[in-house]
Amino acid sequence: MLNQKSGISGEISNVSNDKTKTKYNELSYLVTRQCLQQEEFNQLSQYDRVKASPFDTVKDAIRSCNPFAALLKFIPILQWLPKYNCKTDLMGDITAGITVAVMQIPQGMAYGLLAGVPANVGLYMAFFQCLVYTVFGTSRHISMGTFAVISLMTSKVVVTYATLPPLATSNVNSTYSVPPVIEPSDDPQYTPIQVATAVTFVCGIYHFLMSALRLGTLSSLLSEPLVSGFTTAAAVHVSISQMKDLVGVSIPRYKGAFKNIYSVRDLVEQVPNSNLTAVYTSVIVILFMIFMNEYLKPRASNWCRFPIPAELMVVVGGTVASYFIGLGPNFNVTLVGTIPVGLPAPEMPPISLFKLVAVDAIAIAIVSYSIVMSMALIFAQKDGYEIRPNQELVAMGTTNIVTSFFSCIPAACSLSRSLIQYQSGGKTQITATFSSALILVVLLWIGPYFEYLPRCVLASIIFVALKGMLWQVQHIKKFYREGSLELLVWMVTFLTVVLVDIDIGLLTGVIISLLALYIKGWKSYYSLLGTVPDTAIYVDLGSHNRAAEIPHIKIFKYSGAINFASRATFKKALTKEVGIDQRLVRRASQYNTAGEGAGLQIIRTVIIDLSSVPHIDTAACKVFNEIKKDMATIGVSTLMACPADCVYDTLIHAESIGEGGFHIFPTIHDAVLYAQGSVSTV
């Protein structure tokens, strides 16, 4: 039935050996077979529409179950650790681990304070979360721990549910490392650590549920305009939250919507009361960090493998200067305060808080997972290894649940630390082990030396680190060029997060993004097809100038799903492109004039190309039947071509299809040949 022209293989061989050939290979083929309808082709290909029953599916799953293989998948370290190559990987992992740990110290302390908890919590995260993720994670390069956006989102929950001391009575050097003294109350009272760890535990539960439901692709709901607008707005949130420490003033803590507006108002009012020593310190640190990041670091990277630890230099320098000058007692500059020595004792988060933080934890769980997945995929693509989305959910779930017992906030990864880990030679997850070892030294012995560190120094580090996120505002130009819907998603997400609140802005952005996606899918594309002479290739007549219509045949192509919502659009588009006057069709049906005056006297066949239709429903089948009847009224036959298997199954099983059904063909050319044969017999 299928005969291929002889000599093709030899022709290909000649082309490959002759480098002077043009890029257009002079190849040709000839296919000779009978014209097939879809049912005949299905018999030829042995198409099987029978689906396995639920019982068979469960039985096959039980048969294929391998407990040992499942254990290896659940704990990936059991797979890659026995294959670890010390000669090629160890030195790179040690170098990267030390480098990342140096960055973790200042970032962990800064983002710990940003989350509304003591600075040492960020160090706990750098130790515990890195170790747990090493066992269960599949990414070799991401650096788990603190991240500005997650710290900010956690801070919102902490401020909402934690019982904090009155602002006027709090000491400038106080921290919330121990439960503050608060007036007795009948309402439950929780410390910031208790609220933060409850959020962490609930996030871990959500990650496990998402993994069980196979929702590893859920992060794809966060489109690029949504993520860009959200992170840019979150950077604005973080910047505003750090301004009080930069200028050394105290302002009330606001909860709920429009808190940024109230905070900015209070900051403007408190500017005359700024602590000038804190302002000078902040300016010096910011200028130093800008000089290091923009000028010295890029040049030093050409001759030094280790990145200059500018953040650590600032932290150490600020601590030493504060100790000898006495910035706290002499100049009333707010200090970090007490940093406990050692590791925290394991403690279960308050179960009574789980219900309170459940809603807020949903957004934190989704955003943290999206950040981890996006970073993991970037580095996996560069090094050519696999990231398993559902296993990443297991890793994050385990990490959050385990570390919630050790005073940690929800885990995420940092782009800057992950990039440094990759660039400094990190090869495997062992990097996190060496990083955690250095953090442990800080926690056990060095931590108390940072008690004299001014908070304005950490605020300055955060402020400078936000440059990349704030600079994303330039994406407006890109999204404007891509389309108005992308720009709308960015603008709505950004403005709602900045002006209203983080979680409300994220939810609004997701809704707008999904609506934009629906509108794009709802917008259909349709055209009439013609053939390029001597090719039997069918293309859009409006785009290909040499294409020509086939006499007596109209070929209509529709791109998009055809369902109850789009059936009217589909029918209107077909009648418009083919040139049917519905009023004359109804008149032809009434007076049995078979197309006289309907503008279809020279058309005998309409072929509907379904190759770009991914889905149809019963409403689509009904409209197909209506079109078939209308066409038959004026003497025009209707054929279907190129349906996907799911579309074909729906067509042949639809009860709304009239007697005789449709003539369905596997290719447009089969339908054209059939139509030409029918016309010739008339």
Coordinates of C-alpha atoms in Angstrom, one line a residue, residues 54 193 195 220 283 343 447 493 501 522 563 599 647 651:
P54 CA -9.8 1.5 37.6
I193 CA 8.9 32.4 67.3
V195 CA 3.8 32.0 65.2
S220 CA 3.4 27.0 36.5
V283 CA 24.8 55.9 54.2
L343 CA 21.4 25.2 69.0
G447 CA 27.4 34.3 67.6
T493 CA -0.2 42.4 40.8
D501 CA -1.2 43.6 51.0
W522 CA -10.7 31.8 24.2
N563 CA -17.1 23.9 23.4
G599 CA -23.4 32.4 -2.9
V647 CA -11.7 14.6 19.3
L651 CA -17.3 12.7 17.4

